[in-house]
C-alpha cells in the first residue's frame, strides 16, 4: 500500500511540475481568463492529491511503527 501511495504521490508531483506548471496562458489572445482559471483549478486538485497521498503515507508509516512497537513489547513480555 505504501509503495502504491508513494507512486501516486510521485506521479501527481511530476504532473504538477512538468505539465500543469508548464502551461503558459500569457500568449493567448482569447480565452486567457478561462484557461488560467482551469489551470488554477487543476493545480489545486493536483496539490490536494499530493497532500492526501502524503497524509496517507504518514498514516501507513505510523501504523507500521505502532505494530513494530507492539511486537517488541509482546516479545519482551514473553522473555
mmCIF file of the N, C-alpha and C atoms, coordinates in Angstrom:
data_MODEL
# 
_entry.id   MODEL 
# 
loop_
_atom_site.group_PDB 
_atom_site.id 
_atom_site.type_symbol 
_atom_site.label_atom_id 
_atom_site.label_alt_id 
_atom_site.label_comp_id 
_atom_site.label_asym_id 
_atom_site.label_entity_id 
_atom_site.label_seq_id 
_atom_site.pdbx_PDB_ins_code 
_atom_site.Cartn_x 
_atom_site.Cartn_y 
_atom_site.Cartn_z 
_atom_site.occupancy 
_atom_site.B_iso_or_equiv 
_atom_site.pdbx_formal_charge 
_atom_site.auth_seq_id 
_atom_site.auth_comp_id 
_atom_site.auth_asym_id 
_atom_site.auth_atom_id 
_atom_site.pdbx_PDB_model_num 
ATOM 1   N N  . UNK A 1 1  ? 0.828   -1.195  0.000   1.00 0.00 ? 1  UNK A N  1 
ATOM 2   C CA . UNK A 1 1  ? 0.000   0.000   0.000   1.00 0.00 ? 1  UNK A CA 1 
ATOM 3   C C  . UNK A 1 1  ? 0.868   1.253   0.000   1.00 0.00 ? 1  UNK A C  1 
ATOM 4   N N  . UNK A 1 2  ? 1.927   1.224   0.822   1.00 0.00 ? 2  UNK A N  1 
ATOM 5   C CA . UNK A 1 2  ? 2.780   2.405   0.897   1.00 0.00 ? 2  UNK A CA 1 
ATOM 6   C C  . UNK A 1 2  ? 3.438   2.698   -0.441  1.00 0.00 ? 2  UNK A C  1 
ATOM 7   N N  . UNK A 1 3  ? 3.893   1.663   -1.127  1.00 0.00 ? 3  UNK A N  1 
ATOM 8   C CA . UNK A 1 3  ? 4.554   1.876   -2.414  1.00 0.00 ? 3  UNK A CA 1 
ATOM 9   C C  . UNK A 1 3  ? 3.565   2.399   -3.457  1.00 0.00 ? 3  UNK A C  1 
ATOM 10  N N  . UNK A 1 4  ? 2.333   1.955   -3.392  1.00 0.00 ? 4  UNK A N  1 
ATOM 11  C CA . UNK A 1 4  ? 1.301   2.466   -4.302  1.00 0.00 ? 4  UNK A CA 1 
ATOM 12  C C  . UNK A 1 4  ? 1.038   3.937   -4.030  1.00 0.00 ? 4  UNK A C  1 
ATOM 13  N N  . UNK A 1 5  ? 0.937   4.286   -2.760  1.00 0.00 ? 5  UNK A N  1 
ATOM 14  C CA . UNK A 1 5  ? 0.729   5.699   -2.392  1.00 0.00 ? 5  UNK A CA 1 
ATOM 15  C C  . UNK A 1 5  ? 1.923   6.551   -2.799  1.00 0.00 ? 5  UNK A C  1 
ATOM 16  N N  . UNK A 1 6  ? 3.122   6.030   -2.608  1.00 0.00 ? 6  UNK A N  1 
ATOM 17  C CA . UNK A 1 6  ? 4.320   6.769   -2.992  1.00 0.00 ? 6  UNK A CA 1 
ATOM 18  C C  . UNK A 1 6  ? 4.367   6.966   -4.502  1.00 0.00 ? 6  UNK A C  1 
ATOM 19  N N  . UNK A 1 7  ? 3.954   5.965   -5.240  1.00 0.00 ? 7  UNK A N  1 
ATOM 20  C CA . UNK A 1 7  ? 3.915   6.074   -6.701  1.00 0.00 ? 7  UNK A CA 1 
ATOM 21  C C  . UNK A 1 7  ? 2.890   7.122   -7.137  1.00 0.00 ? 7  UNK A C  1 
ATOM 22  N N  . UNK A 1 8  ? 1.727   7.113   -6.496  1.00 0.00 ? 8  UNK A N  1 
ATOM 23  C CA . UNK A 1 8  ? 0.705   8.117   -6.784  1.00 0.00 ? 8  UNK A CA 1 
ATOM 24  C C  . UNK A 1 8  ? 1.231   9.515   -6.483  1.00 0.00 ? 8  UNK A C  1 
ATOM 25  N N  . UNK A 1 9  ? 1.902   9.656   -5.362  1.00 0.00 ? 9  UNK A N  1 
ATOM 26  C CA . UNK A 1 9  ? 2.488   10.941  -4.977  1.00 0.00 ? 9  UNK A CA 1 
ATOM 27  C C  . UNK A 1 9  ? 3.486   11.402  -6.033  1.00 0.00 ? 9  UNK A C  1 
ATOM 28  N N  . UNK A 1 10 ? 4.352   10.511  -6.455  1.00 0.00 ? 10 UNK A N  1 
ATOM 29  C CA . UNK A 1 10 ? 5.351   10.851  -7.466  1.00 0.00 ? 10 UNK A CA 1 
ATOM 30  C C  . UNK A 1 10 ? 4.723   11.235  -8.795  1.00 0.00 ? 10 UNK A C  1 
ATOM 31  N N  . UNK A 1 11 ? 3.710   10.504  -9.196  1.00 0.00 ? 11 UNK A N  1 
ATOM 32  C CA . UNK A 1 11 ? 3.030   10.812  -10.459 1.00 0.00 ? 11 UNK A CA 1 
ATOM 33  C C  . UNK A 1 11 ? 2.337   12.160  -10.400 1.00 0.00 ? 11 UNK A C  1 
ATOM 34  N N  . UNK A 1 12 ? 1.669   12.434  -9.302  1.00 0.00 ? 12 UNK A N  1 
ATOM 35  C CA . UNK A 1 12 ? 0.966   13.718  -9.156  1.00 0.00 ? 12 UNK A CA 1 
ATOM 36  C C  . UNK A 1 12 ? 1.956   14.874  -9.091  1.00 0.00 ? 12 UNK A C  1 
ATOM 37  N N  . UNK A 1 13 ? 3.066   14.659  -8.416  1.00 0.00 ? 13 UNK A N  1 
ATOM 38  C CA . UNK A 1 13 ? 4.094   15.697  -8.335  1.00 0.00 ? 13 UNK A CA 1 
ATOM 39  C C  . UNK A 1 13 ? 4.694   15.965  -9.711  1.00 0.00 ? 13 UNK A C  1 
ATOM 40  N N  . UNK A 1 14 ? 4.962   14.904  -10.453 1.00 0.00 ? 14 UNK A N  1 
ATOM 41  C CA . UNK A 1 14 ? 5.518   15.058  -11.800 1.00 0.00 ? 14 UNK A CA 1 
ATOM 42  C C  . UNK A 1 14 ? 4.514   15.758  -12.718 1.00 0.00 ? 14 UNK A C  1 
ATOM 43  N N  . UNK A 1 15 ? 3.263   15.387  -12.618 1.00 0.00 ? 15 UNK A N  1 
ATOM 44  C CA . UNK A 1 15 ? 2.222   16.034  -13.415 1.00 0.00 ? 15 UNK A CA 1 
ATOM 45  C C  . UNK A 1 15 ? 2.179   17.522  -13.118 1.00 0.00 ? 15 UNK A C  1 
ATOM 46  N N  . UNK A 1 16 ? 2.215   17.844  -11.865 1.00 0.00 ? 16 UNK A N  1 
ATOM 47  C CA . UNK A 1 16 ? 2.180   19.253  -11.462 1.00 0.00 ? 16 UNK A CA 1 
ATOM 48  C C  . UNK A 1 16 ? 3.405   19.999  -11.994 1.00 0.00 ? 16 UNK A C  1 
ATOM 49  N N  . UNK A 1 17 ? 4.569   19.413  -11.836 1.00 0.00 ? 17 UNK A N  1 
ATOM 50  C CA . UNK A 1 17 ? 5.809   20.096  -12.205 1.00 0.00 ? 17 UNK A CA 1 
ATOM 51  C C  . UNK A 1 17 ? 6.021   20.180  -13.716 1.00 0.00 ? 17 UNK A C  1 
ATOM 52  N N  . UNK A 1 18 ? 5.696   19.105  -14.417 1.00 0.00 ? 18 UNK A N  1 
ATOM 53  C CA . UNK A 1 18 ? 6.042   19.062  -15.838 1.00 0.00 ? 18 UNK A CA 1 
ATOM 54  C C  . UNK A 1 18 ? 4.914   19.451  -16.770 1.00 0.00 ? 18 UNK A C  1 
ATOM 55  N N  . UNK A 1 19 ? 3.703   19.360  -16.316 1.00 0.00 ? 19 UNK A N  1 
ATOM 56  C CA . UNK A 1 19 ? 2.577   19.650  -17.203 1.00 0.00 ? 19 UNK A CA 1 
ATOM 57  C C  . UNK A 1 19 ? 1.808   20.895  -16.777 1.00 0.00 ? 19 UNK A C  1 
ATOM 58  N N  . UNK A 1 20 ? 1.309   20.884  -15.553 1.00 0.00 ? 20 UNK A N  1 
ATOM 59  C CA . UNK A 1 20 ? 0.433   21.979  -15.131 1.00 0.00 ? 20 UNK A CA 1 
ATOM 60  C C  . UNK A 1 20 ? 1.193   23.280  -14.934 1.00 0.00 ? 20 UNK A C  1 
ATOM 61  N N  . UNK A 1 21 ? 2.334   23.212  -14.264 1.00 0.00 ? 21 UNK A N  1 
ATOM 62  C CA . UNK A 1 21 ? 3.127   24.426  -14.062 1.00 0.00 ? 21 UNK A CA 1 
ATOM 63  C C  . UNK A 1 21 ? 3.733   24.928  -15.369 1.00 0.00 ? 21 UNK A C  1 
ATOM 64  N N  . UNK A 1 22 ? 3.818   24.038  -16.362 1.00 0.00 ? 22 UNK A N  1 
ATOM 65  C CA . UNK A 1 22 ? 4.420   24.412  -17.639 1.00 0.00 ? 22 UNK A CA 1 
ATOM 66  C C  . UNK A 1 22 ? 3.427   25.061  -18.598 1.00 0.00 ? 22 UNK A C  1 
ATOM 67  N N  . UNK A 1 23 ? 2.152   25.069  -18.234 1.00 0.00 ? 23 UNK A N  1 
ATOM 68  C CA . UNK A 1 23 ? 1.149   25.692  -19.112 1.00 0.00 ? 23 UNK A CA 1 
ATOM 69  C C  . UNK A 1 23 ? 1.293   27.202  -19.081 1.00 0.00 ? 23 UNK A C  1 
ATOM 70  N N  . UNK A 1 24 ? 1.446   27.775  -20.237 1.00 0.00 ? 24 UNK A N  1 
ATOM 71  C CA . UNK A 1 24 ? 1.566   29.227  -20.338 1.00 0.00 ? 24 UNK A CA 1 
ATOM 72  C C  . UNK A 1 24 ? 0.303   29.787  -20.971 1.00 0.00 ? 24 UNK A C  1 
ATOM 73  N N  . UNK A 1 25 ? -0.276  30.759  -20.319 1.00 0.00 ? 25 UNK A N  1 
ATOM 74  C CA . UNK A 1 25 ? -1.509  31.362  -20.826 1.00 0.00 ? 25 UNK A CA 1 
ATOM 75  C C  . UNK A 1 25 ? -1.293  32.789  -21.305 1.00 0.00 ? 25 UNK A C  1 
ATOM 76  N N  . UNK A 1 26 ? -0.117  33.336  -21.094 1.00 0.00 ? 26 UNK A N  1 
ATOM 77  C CA . UNK A 1 26 ? 0.135   34.739  -21.430 1.00 0.00 ? 26 UNK A CA 1 
ATOM 78  C C  . UNK A 1 26 ? 0.012   35.005  -22.931 1.00 0.00 ? 26 UNK A C  1 
ATOM 79  N N  . UNK A 1 27 ? 0.336   34.015  -23.750 1.00 0.00 ? 27 UNK A N  1 
ATOM 80  C CA . UNK A 1 27 ? 0.297   34.211  -25.197 1.00 0.00 ? 27 UNK A CA 1 
ATOM 81  C C  . UNK A 1 27 ? -1.100  34.095  -25.797 1.00 0.00 ? 27 UNK A C  1 
ATOM 82  N N  . UNK A 1 28 ? -2.057  33.680  -25.010 1.00 0.00 ? 28 UNK A N  1 
ATOM 83  C CA . UNK A 1 28 ? -3.422  33.538  -25.525 1.00 0.00 ? 28 UNK A CA 1 
ATOM 84  C C  . UNK A 1 28 ? -4.050  34.907  -25.737 1.00 0.00 ? 28 UNK A C  1 
ATOM 85  N N  . UNK A 1 29 ? -4.793  35.010  -26.814 1.00 0.00 ? 29 UNK A N  1 
ATOM 86  C CA . UNK A 1 29 ? -5.498  36.271  -27.058 1.00 0.00 ? 29 UNK A CA 1 
ATOM 87  C C  . UNK A 1 29 ? -6.958  36.157  -26.669 1.00 0.00 ? 29 UNK A C  1 
ATOM 88  N N  . UNK A 1 30 ? -7.522  34.971  -26.823 1.00 0.00 ? 30 UNK A N  1 
ATOM 89  C CA . UNK A 1 30 ? -8.906  34.772  -26.387 1.00 0.00 ? 30 UNK A CA 1 
ATOM 90  C C  . UNK A 1 30 ? -8.952  33.584  -25.442 1.00 0.00 ? 30 UNK A C  1 
ATOM 91  N N  . UNK A 1 31 ? -9.824  33.629  -24.481 1.00 0.00 ? 31 UNK A N  1 
ATOM 92  C CA . UNK A 1 31 ? -9.963  32.533  -23.529 1.00 0.00 ? 31 UNK A CA 1 
ATOM 93  C C  . UNK A 1 31 ? -8.885  32.483  -22.473 1.00 0.00 ? 31 UNK A C  1 
ATOM 94  N N  . UNK A 1 32 ? -8.095  33.540  -22.359 1.00 0.00 ? 32 UNK A N  1 
ATOM 95  C CA . UNK A 1 32 ? -6.984  33.541  -21.400 1.00 0.00 ? 32 UNK A CA 1 
ATOM 96  C C  . UNK A 1 32 ? -7.486  33.393  -19.967 1.00 0.00 ? 32 UNK A C  1 
ATOM 97  N N  . UNK A 1 33 ? -8.508  34.156  -19.617 1.00 0.00 ? 33 UNK A N  1 
ATOM 98  C CA . UNK A 1 33 ? -9.012  34.093  -18.240 1.00 0.00 ? 33 UNK A CA 1 
ATOM 99  C C  . UNK A 1 33 ? -9.577  32.715  -17.920 1.00 0.00 ? 33 UNK A C  1 
ATOM 100 N N  . UNK A 1 34 ? -10.298 32.137  -18.881 1.00 0.00 ? 34 UNK A N  1 
ATOM 101 C CA . UNK A 1 34 ? -10.851 30.798  -18.674 1.00 0.00 ? 34 UNK A CA 1 
ATOM 102 C C  . UNK A 1 34 ? -9.730  29.758  -18.551 1.00 0.00 ? 34 UNK A C  1 
ATOM 103 N N  . UNK A 1 35 ? -8.715  29.879  -19.395 1.00 0.00 ? 35 UNK A N  1 
ATOM 104 C CA . UNK A 1 35 ? -7.582  28.950  -19.339 1.00 0.00 ? 35 UNK A CA 1 
ATOM 105 C C  . UNK A 1 35 ? -6.851  29.074  -18.011 1.00 0.00 ? 35 UNK A C  1 
ATOM 106 N N  . UNK A 1 36 ? -6.662  30.293  -17.548 1.00 0.00 ? 36 UNK A N  1 
ATOM 107 C CA . UNK A 1 36 ? -5.997  30.498  -16.255 1.00 0.00 ? 36 UNK A CA 1 
ATOM 108 C C  . UNK A 1 36 ? -6.819  29.898  -15.118 1.00 0.00 ? 36 UNK A C  1 
ATOM 109 N N  . UNK A 1 37 ? -8.121  30.096  -15.174 1.00 0.00 ? 37 UNK A N  1 
ATOM 110 C CA . UNK A 1 37 ? -8.992  29.555  -14.127 1.00 0.00 ? 37 UNK A CA 1 
ATOM 111 C C  . UNK A 1 37 ? -8.957  28.030  -14.123 1.00 0.00 ? 37 UNK A C  1 
ATOM 112 N N  . UNK A 1 38 ? -8.981  27.425  -15.307 1.00 0.00 ? 38 UNK A N  1 
ATOM 113 C CA . UNK A 1 38 ? -8.924  25.957  -15.384 1.00 0.00 ? 38 UNK A CA 1 
ATOM 114 C C  . UNK A 1 38 ? -7.573  25.439  -14.902 1.00 0.00 ? 38 UNK A C  1 
ATOM 115 N N  . UNK A 1 39 ? -6.508  26.126  -15.296 1.00 0.00 ? 39 UNK A N  1 
ATOM 116 C CA . UNK A 1 39 ? -5.173  25.727  -14.844 1.00 0.00 ? 39 UNK A CA 1 
ATOM 117 C C  . UNK A 1 39 ? -5.081  25.819  -13.323 1.00 0.00 ? 39 UNK A C  1 
ATOM 118 N N  . UNK A 1 40 ? -5.592  26.903  -12.770 1.00 0.00 ? 40 UNK A N  1 
ATOM 119 C CA . UNK A 1 40 ? -5.564  27.092  -11.317 1.00 0.00 ? 40 UNK A CA 1 
ATOM 120 C C  . UNK A 1 40 ? -6.339  25.975  -10.616 1.00 0.00 ? 40 UNK A C  1 
ATOM 121 N N  . UNK A 1 41 ? -7.487  25.603  -11.160 1.00 0.00 ? 41 UNK A N  1 
ATOM 122 C CA . UNK A 1 41 ? -8.290  24.521  -10.573 1.00 0.00 ? 41 UNK A CA 1 
ATOM 123 C C  . UNK A 1 41 ? -7.560  23.188  -10.667 1.00 0.00 ? 41 UNK A C  1 
ATOM 124 N N  . UNK A 1 42 ? -6.900  22.936  -11.794 1.00 0.00 ? 42 UNK A N  1 
ATOM 125 C CA . UNK A 1 42 ? -6.155  21.691  -11.954 1.00 0.00 ? 42 UNK A CA 1 
ATOM 126 C C  . UNK A 1 42 ? -4.956  21.628  -11.007 1.00 0.00 ? 42 UNK A C  1 
ATOM 127 N N  . UNK A 1 43 ? -4.275  22.741  -10.847 1.00 0.00 ? 43 UNK A N  1 
ATOM 128 C CA . UNK A 1 43 ? -3.142  22.801  -9.914  1.00 0.00 ? 43 UNK A CA 1 
ATOM 129 C C  . UNK A 1 43 ? -3.636  22.529  -8.491  1.00 0.00 ? 43 UNK A C  1 
ATOM 130 N N  . UNK A 1 44 ? -4.744  23.145  -8.120  1.00 0.00 ? 44 UNK A N  1 
ATOM 131 C CA . UNK A 1 44 ? -5.304  22.937  -6.774  1.00 0.00 ? 44 UNK A CA 1 
ATOM 132 C C  . UNK A 1 44 ? -5.690  21.476  -6.571  1.00 0.00 ? 44 UNK A C  1 
ATOM 133 N N  . UNK A 1 45 ? -6.292  20.863  -7.583  1.00 0.00 ? 45 UNK A N  1 
ATOM 134 C CA . UNK A 1 45 ? -6.685  19.455  -7.476  1.00 0.00 ? 45 UNK A CA 1 
ATOM 135 C C  . UNK A 1 45 ? -5.455  18.562  -7.339  1.00 0.00 ? 45 UNK A C  1 
ATOM 136 N N  . UNK A 1 46 ? -4.409  18.831  -8.120  1.00 0.00 ? 46 UNK A N  1 
ATOM 137 C CA . UNK A 1 46 ? -3.184  18.040  -8.028  1.00 0.00 ? 46 UNK A CA 1 
ATOM 138 C C  . UNK A 1 46 ? -2.542  18.203  -6.650  1.00 0.00 ? 46 UNK A C  1 
ATOM 139 N N  . UNK A 1 47 ? -2.549  19.414  -6.140  1.00 0.00 ? 47 UNK A N  1 
ATOM 140 C CA . UNK A 1 47 ? -1.977  19.659  -4.807  1.00 0.00 ? 47 UNK A CA 1 
ATOM 141 C C  . UNK A 1 47 ? -2.764  18.920  -3.734  1.00 0.00 ? 47 UNK A C  1 
ATOM 142 N N  . UNK A 1 48 ? -4.079  18.842  -3.881  1.00 0.00 ? 48 UNK A N  1 
ATOM 143 C CA . UNK A 1 48 ? -4.896  18.083  -2.910  1.00 0.00 ? 48 UNK A CA 1 
ATOM 144 C C  . UNK A 1 48 ? -4.556  16.600  -2.966  1.00 0.00 ? 48 UNK A C  1 
ATOM 145 N N  . UNK A 1 49 ? -4.364  16.073  -4.168  1.00 0.00 ? 49 UNK A N  1 
ATOM 146 C CA . UNK A 1 49 ? -3.989  14.662  -4.311  1.00 0.00 ? 49 UNK A CA 1 
ATOM 147 C C  . UNK A 1 49 ? -2.639  14.418  -3.642  1.00 0.00 ? 49 UNK A C  1 
ATOM 148 N N  . UNK A 1 50 ? -1.696  15.312  -3.886  1.00 0.00 ? 50 UNK A N  1 
ATOM 149 C CA . UNK A 1 50 ? -0.357  15.180  -3.286  1.00 0.00 ? 50 UNK A CA 1 
ATOM 150 C C  . UNK A 1 50 ? -0.451  15.225  -1.762  1.00 0.00 ? 50 UNK A C  1 
ATOM 151 N N  . UNK A 1 51 ? -1.193  16.188  -1.236  1.00 0.00 ? 51 UNK A N  1 
ATOM 152 C CA . UNK A 1 51 ? -1.334  16.313  0.218   1.00 0.00 ? 51 UNK A CA 1 
ATOM 153 C C  . UNK A 1 51 ? -2.026  15.096  0.815   1.00 0.00 ? 51 UNK A C  1 
ATOM 154 N N  . UNK A 1 52 ? -3.036  14.590  0.137   1.00 0.00 ? 52 UNK A N  1 
ATOM 155 C CA . UNK A 1 52 ? -3.747  13.417  0.654   1.00 0.00 ? 52 UNK A CA 1 
ATOM 156 C C  . UNK A 1 52 ? -2.844  12.181  0.624   1.00 0.00 ? 52 UNK A C  1 
ATOM 157 N N  . UNK A 1 53 ? -2.073  12.033  -0.453  1.00 0.00 ? 53 UNK A N  1 
ATOM 158 C CA . UNK A 1 53 ? -1.138  10.901  -0.532  1.00 0.00 ? 53 UNK A CA 1 
ATOM 159 C C  . UNK A 1 53 ? -0.096  10.992  0.584   1.00 0.00 ? 53 UNK A C  1 
ATOM 160 N N  . UNK A 1 54 ? 0.415   12.198  0.831   1.00 0.00 ? 54 UNK A N  1 
ATOM 161 C CA . UNK A 1 54 ? 1.389   12.382  1.909   1.00 0.00 ? 54 UNK A CA 1 
ATOM 162 C C  . UNK A 1 54 ? 0.782   12.014  3.259   1.00 0.00 ? 54 UNK A C  1 
ATOM 163 N N  . UNK A 1 55 ? -0.458  12.432  3.488   1.00 0.00 ? 55 UNK A N  1 
ATOM 164 C CA . UNK A 1 55 ? -1.132  12.114  4.758   1.00 0.00 ? 55 UNK A CA 1 
ATOM 165 C C  . UNK A 1 55 ? -1.336  10.609  4.901   1.00 0.00 ? 55 UNK A C  1 
ATOM 166 N N  . UNK A 1 56 ? -1.709  9.960   3.815   1.00 0.00 ? 56 UNK A N  1 
ATOM 167 C CA . UNK A 1 56 ? -1.919  8.513   3.863   1.00 0.00 ? 56 UNK A CA 1 
ATOM 168 C C  . UNK A 1 56 ? -0.606  7.773   4.091   1.00 0.00 ? 56 UNK A C  1 
ATOM 169 N N  . UNK A 1 57 ? 0.461   8.254   3.478   1.00 0.00 ? 57 UNK A N  1 
ATOM 170 C CA . UNK A 1 57 ? 1.780   7.640   3.687   1.00 0.00 ? 57 UNK A CA 1 
ATOM 171 C C  . UNK A 1 57 ? 2.188   7.775   5.154   1.00 0.00 ? 57 UNK A C  1 
ATOM 172 N N  . UNK A 1 58 ? 1.976   8.970   5.722   1.00 0.00 ? 58 UNK A N  1 
ATOM 173 C CA . UNK A 1 58 ? 2.294   9.160   7.147   1.00 0.00 ? 58 UNK A CA 1 
ATOM 174 C C  . UNK A 1 58 ? 1.475   8.207   8.010   1.00 0.00 ? 58 UNK A C  1 
ATOM 175 N N  . UNK A 1 59 ? 0.203   8.023   7.663   1.00 0.00 ? 59 UNK A N  1 
ATOM 176 C CA . UNK A 1 59 ? -0.660  7.124   8.437   1.00 0.00 ? 59 UNK A CA 1 
ATOM 177 C C  . UNK A 1 59 ? -0.173  5.678   8.338   1.00 0.00 ? 59 UNK A C  1 
ATOM 178 N N  . UNK A 1 60 ? 0.199   5.248   7.147   1.00 0.00 ? 60 UNK A N  1 
ATOM 179 C CA . UNK A 1 60 ? 0.720   3.888   6.970   1.00 0.00 ? 60 UNK A CA 1 
ATOM 180 C C  . UNK A 1 60 ? 2.003   3.713   7.778   1.00 0.00 ? 60 UNK A C  1 
ATOM 181 N N  . UNK A 1 61 ? 2.894   4.702   7.712   1.00 0.00 ? 61 UNK A N  1 
ATOM 182 C CA . UNK A 1 61 ? 4.151   4.628   8.464   1.00 0.00 ? 61 UNK A CA 1 
ATOM 183 C C  . UNK A 1 61 ? 3.895   4.584   9.972   1.00 0.00 ? 61 UNK A C  1 
ATOM 184 N N  . UNK A 1 62 ? 2.941   5.371   10.425  1.00 0.00 ? 62 UNK A N  1 
ATOM 185 C CA . UNK A 1 62 ? 2.604   5.388   11.848  1.00 0.00 ? 62 UNK A CA 1 
ATOM 186 C C  . UNK A 1 62 ? 2.048   4.040   12.296  1.00 0.00 ? 62 UNK A C  1 
ATOM 187 N N  . UNK A 1 63 ? 1.163   3.465   11.507  1.00 0.00 ? 63 UNK A N  1 
ATOM 188 C CA . UNK A 1 63 ? 0.605   2.149   11.848  1.00 0.00 ? 63 UNK A CA 1 
ATOM 189 C C  . UNK A 1 63 ? 1.699   1.083   11.880  1.00 0.00 ? 63 UNK A C  1 
ATOM 190 N N  . UNK A 1 64 ? 2.612   1.164   10.924  1.00 0.00 ? 64 UNK A N  1 
ATOM 191 C CA . UNK A 1 64 ? 3.706   0.203   10.885  1.00 0.00 ? 64 UNK A CA 1 
ATOM 192 C C  . UNK A 1 64 ? 4.607   0.352   12.111  1.00 0.00 ? 64 UNK A C  1 
ATOM 193 N N  . UNK A 1 65 ? 4.868   1.585   12.518  1.00 0.00 ? 65 UNK A N  1 
ATOM 194 C CA . UNK A 1 65 ? 5.692   1.828   13.705  1.00 0.00 ? 65 UNK A CA 1 
ATOM 195 C C  . UNK A 1 65 ? 4.987   1.324   14.963  1.00 0.00 ? 65 UNK A C  1 
ATOM 196 N N  . UNK A 1 66 ? 3.682   1.554   15.033  1.00 0.00 ? 66 UNK A N  1 
ATOM 197 C CA . UNK A 1 66 ? 2.922   1.051   16.198  1.00 0.00 ? 66 UNK A CA 1 
ATOM 198 C C  . UNK A 1 66 ? 2.971   -0.462  16.265  1.00 0.00 ? 66 UNK A C  1 
ATOM 199 N N  . UNK A 1 67 ? 2.793   -1.117  15.114  1.00 0.00 ? 67 UNK A N  1 
ATOM 200 C CA . UNK A 1 67 ? 2.834   -2.578  15.085  1.00 0.00 ? 67 UNK A CA 1 
ATOM 201 C C  . UNK A 1 67 ? 4.203   -3.099  15.512  1.00 0.00 ? 67 UNK A C  1 
ATOM 202 N N  . UNK A 1 68 ? 5.251   -2.437  15.073  1.00 0.00 ? 68 UNK A N  1 
ATOM 203 C CA . UNK A 1 68 ? 6.603   -2.847  15.458  1.00 0.00 ? 68 UNK A CA 1 
ATOM 204 C C  . UNK A 1 68 ? 6.812   -2.669  16.957  1.00 0.00 ? 68 UNK A C  1 
ATOM 205 N N  . UNK A 1 69 ? 6.308   -1.560  17.503  1.00 0.00 ? 69 UNK A N  1 
ATOM 206 C CA . UNK A 1 69 ? 6.444   -1.308  18.939  1.00 0.00 ? 69 UNK A CA 1 
ATOM 207 C C  . UNK A 1 69 ? 5.658   -2.339  19.741  1.00 0.00 ? 69 UNK A C  1 
ATOM 208 N N  . UNK A 1 70 ? 4.447   -2.644  19.270  1.00 0.00 ? 70 UNK A N  1 
ATOM 209 C CA . UNK A 1 70 ? 3.628   -3.658  19.969  1.00 0.00 ? 70 UNK A CA 1 
ATOM 210 C C  . UNK A 1 70 ? 4.283   -5.027  19.916  1.00 0.00 ? 70 UNK A C  1 
ATOM 211 N N  . UNK A 1 71 ? 4.890   -5.344  18.767  1.00 0.00 ? 71 UNK A N  1 
ATOM 212 C CA . UNK A 1 71 ? 5.573   -6.625  18.638  1.00 0.00 ? 71 UNK A CA 1 
ATOM 213 C C  . UNK A 1 71 ? 6.785   -6.679  19.563  1.00 0.00 ? 71 UNK A C  1 
ATOM 214 N N  . UNK A 1 72 ? 7.487   -5.577  19.699  1.00 0.00 ? 72 UNK A N  1 
ATOM 215 C CA . UNK A 1 72 ? 8.649   -5.543  20.593  1.00 0.00 ? 72 UNK A CA 1 
ATOM 216 C C  . UNK A 1 72 ? 8.220   -5.714  22.043  1.00 0.00 ? 72 UNK A C  1 
ATOM 217 N N  . UNK A 1 73 ? 7.127   -5.064  22.416  1.00 0.00 ? 73 UNK A N  1 
ATOM 218 C CA . UNK A 1 73 ? 6.616   -5.191  23.787  1.00 0.00 ? 73 UNK A CA 1 
ATOM 219 C C  . UNK A 1 73 ? 6.172   -6.622  24.047  1.00 0.00 ? 73 UNK A C  1 
ATOM 220 N N  . UNK A 1 74 ? 5.462   -7.201  23.086  1.00 0.00 ? 74 UNK A N  1 
ATOM 221 C CA . UNK A 1 74 ? 4.987   -8.586  23.253  1.00 0.00 ? 74 UNK A CA 1 
ATOM 222 C C  . UNK A 1 74 ? 6.171   -9.538  23.340  1.00 0.00 ? 74 UNK A C  1 
ATOM 223 N N  . UNK A 1 75 ? 7.188   -9.288  22.547  1.00 0.00 ? 75 UNK A N  1 
ATOM 224 C CA . UNK A 1 75 ? 8.377   -10.141 22.541  1.00 0.00 ? 75 UNK A CA 1 
ATOM 225 C C  . UNK A 1 75 ? 9.125   -10.053 23.876  1.00 0.00 ? 75 UNK A C  1 
ATOM 226 N N  . UNK A 1 76 ? 9.242   -8.845  24.417  1.00 0.00 ? 76 UNK A N  1 
ATOM 227 C CA . UNK A 1 76 ? 9.937   -8.677  25.685  1.00 0.00 ? 76 UNK A CA 1 
ATOM 228 C C  . UNK A 1 76 ? 9.125   -9.221  26.848  1.00 0.00 ? 76 UNK A C  1 
ATOM 229 N N  . UNK A 1 77 ? 7.793   -9.205  26.719  1.00 0.00 ? 77 UNK A N  1 
ATOM 230 C CA . UNK A 1 77 ? 6.944   -9.738  27.768  1.00 0.00 ? 77 UNK A CA 1 
ATOM 231 C C  . UNK A 1 77 ? 7.036   -11.260 27.824  1.00 0.00 ? 77 UNK A C  1 
ATOM 232 N N  . UNK A 1 78 ? 7.278   -11.872 26.678  1.00 0.00 ? 78 UNK A N  1 
ATOM 233 C CA . UNK A 1 78 ? 7.387   -13.336 26.617  1.00 0.00 ? 78 UNK A CA 1 
ATOM 234 C C  . UNK A 1 78 ? 8.742   -13.805 27.152  1.00 0.00 ? 78 UNK A C  1 
ATOM 235 N N  . UNK A 1 79 ? 9.716   -12.918 27.127  1.00 0.00 ? 79 UNK A N  1 
ATOM 236 C CA . UNK A 1 79 ? 11.076  -13.329 27.533  1.00 0.00 ? 79 UNK A CA 1 
ATOM 237 C C  . UNK A 1 79 ? 11.262  -13.373 29.007  1.00 0.00 ? 79 UNK A C  1 
# 
